[in-house]
CSV table of C-alpha atoms in Angstrom, one decimal:
chain,number,residue,atom,x,y,z
A,1,MET,CA,72.6,263.4,39.3
A,2,ALA,CA,75.2,264.9,37.0
A,3,LEU,CA,73.3,263.7,34.0
A,4,ALA,CA,70.1,265.3,35.3
A,5,SER,CA,71.9,268.7,35.8
A,6,CYS,CA,73.1,268.5,32.2
A,7,LEU,CA,69.8,267.7,30.6
A,8,PRO,CA,68.6,271.2,29.9
A,9,ALA,CA,71.8,272.1,28.0
A,10,LEU,CA,71.7,268.7,26.2
A,11,LYS,CA,68.1,269.3,25.1
A,12,ARG,CA,69.0,272.7,23.7
A,13,SER,CA,72.0,271.3,21.8
A,14,LYS,CA,70.0,268.4,20.4
A,15,GLY,CA,73.1,266.4,21.0
A,16,HIS,CA,73.9,262.7,21.4
A,17,VAL,CA,74.3,260.9,24.7
A,18,LEU,CA,76.7,257.9,24.5
A,19,LEU,CA,76.6,255.5,27.5
A,20,THR,CA,79.2,252.8,27.9
A,21,GLY,CA,77.8,249.7,29.4
A,22,SER,CA,79.0,246.2,28.8
A,23,ALA,CA,77.8,242.8,27.4
A,24,ALA,CA,77.9,241.9,31.1
A,25,GLY,CA,74.9,244.1,31.5
A,26,ARG,CA,73.0,241.6,29.4
A,27,THR,CA,73.7,238.5,31.5
A,28,THR,CA,74.8,237.6,35.0
A,29,ILE,CA,78.3,236.8,36.2
A,30,PRO,CA,78.4,234.8,39.4
A,31,GLY,CA,79.5,236.8,42.4
A,32,SER,CA,80.0,240.0,40.4
A,33,MET,CA,78.7,243.5,41.2
A,34,TYR,CA,80.2,244.5,37.9
A,35,SER,CA,77.3,242.9,36.0
A,36,ALA,CA,74.8,244.6,38.3
A,37,THR,CA,76.3,248.0,37.6
A,38,LYS,CA,76.2,247.4,33.9
A,39,TRP,CA,72.5,246.4,34.1
A,40,ALA,CA,72.0,249.8,35.8
A,41,VAL,CA,73.7,251.6,32.8
A,42,THR,CA,71.3,249.8,30.5
A,43,GLY,CA,68.3,250.9,32.5
A,44,ILE,CA,69.6,254.5,32.7
A,45,GLY,CA,69.9,254.5,28.9
A,46,TYR,CA,66.4,253.2,28.3
A,47,ASN,CA,64.9,255.6,30.8
A,48,LEU,CA,66.9,258.6,29.5
A,49,ARG,CA,65.8,257.8,25.9
A,50,GLU,CA,62.1,258.0,27.0
A,51,GLU,CA,62.7,261.2,28.9
A,52,LEU,CA,64.2,262.8,25.8
A,53,ARG,CA,61.6,261.5,23.4
A,54,GLY,CA,60.6,264.3,21.0
A,55,THR,CA,63.6,266.6,21.8
A,56,GLY,CA,65.8,265.6,18.9
A,57,MET,CA,68.3,264.1,21.3
A,58,ARG,CA,69.6,260.6,20.7
A,59,VAL,CA,70.8,258.1,23.3
A,60,THR,CA,73.1,255.2,22.3
A,61,LEU,CA,74.3,252.4,24.6
A,62,ILE,CA,77.7,250.9,23.6
A,63,GLU,CA,77.9,247.5,25.2
A,64,PRO,CA,81.2,245.8,24.5
A,65,GLY,CA,82.2,242.3,25.4
A,66,MET,CA,85.7,241.4,26.4
A,67,VAL,CA,88.1,244.2,25.4
A,68,ASP,CA,91.9,243.8,25.7
A,69,THR,CA,92.7,246.4,28.3
A,70,PRO,CA,94.9,246.7,31.4
A,71,PHE,CA,91.7,245.9,33.4
A,72,PHE,CA,92.7,242.2,33.4
A,73,ASP,CA,95.7,240.6,35.0
A,74,GLU,CA,96.0,238.0,32.2
A,75,PRO,CA,95.2,238.9,28.6
A,76,PRO,CA,91.9,237.3,27.4
A,77,GLU,CA,92.0,234.4,25.0
A,78,TYR,CA,90.1,236.4,22.5
A,79,SER,CA,89.0,240.0,22.8
A,80,LEU,CA,88.0,243.2,21.0
A,81,GLU,CA,90.5,246.0,20.6
A,82,ASP,CA,89.9,249.6,21.6
A,83,ARG,CA,89.6,250.7,17.9
A,84,ASP,CA,86.7,248.2,17.5
A,85,ILE,CA,84.7,250.1,20.1
A,86,ALA,CA,85.7,253.4,18.6
A,87,ASN,CA,84.4,252.3,15.2
A,88,ALA,CA,81.1,251.4,16.8
A,89,VAL,CA,80.9,254.8,18.4
A,90,VAL,CA,81.7,256.6,15.2
A,91,TYR,CA,79.0,254.5,13.4
A,92,ALA,CA,76.3,255.6,15.9
A,93,LEU,CA,77.4,259.3,15.7
A,94,LEU,CA,77.5,259.5,11.9
A,95,GLN,CA,73.9,258.4,11.4
A,96,PRO,CA,71.5,260.9,10.0
A,97,ALA,CA,69.2,262.8,12.4
A,98,HIS,CA,66.2,260.5,11.7
A,99,VAL,CA,68.2,257.4,12.8
A,100,ASP,CA,68.7,256.6,16.5
A,101,VAL,CA,71.1,253.7,17.1
A,102,ASN,CA,69.7,252.6,20.4
A,103,GLU,CA,72.2,250.0,21.3
A,104,ILE,CA,75.4,248.4,19.9
A,105,LEU,CA,76.2,245.1,21.6
A,106,ILE,CA,79.6,244.2,20.3
A,107,ARG,CA,81.5,241.0,21.2
A,108,PRO,CA,84.7,239.3,20.0
A,109,THR,CA,84.3,236.5,17.5
A,110,PRO,CA,85.6,233.3,19.1
A,111,PRO,CA,88.5,231.6,17.1
A,112,VAL,CA,87.4,229.1,14.6
A,113,ALA,CA,87.9,225.5,15.9
A,114,ASP,CA,90.5,223.5,14.0
A,115,SER,CA,88.4,220.9,12.1
A,116,ALA,CA,91.4,218.6,11.7
A,117,SER,CA,91.5,217.7,15.4
């Protein structure tokens, strides 16, 4: 609803809408409403992009995997850092007007297995 009320001003500005979803919006997590809400963010992004087609507006979904934040009680085994997500956002924003970065799905690289074991 808030997004709908902002659309006229956004269209006039020819701005850039950034939506933060999650890699969890690309899969299912047993017993988790979190994943369902992130699927919703993905759907909103796709629909919004269609609504804004031909207006000069761009819509980018940033979908990070595990990020090391206070959200978790225990630190993840491997994770992204906040600056990794910031770099992805800057990449999307700095593209020329004819380039629309629709989605950035960014996940941490698992550690390399020790081949000596």
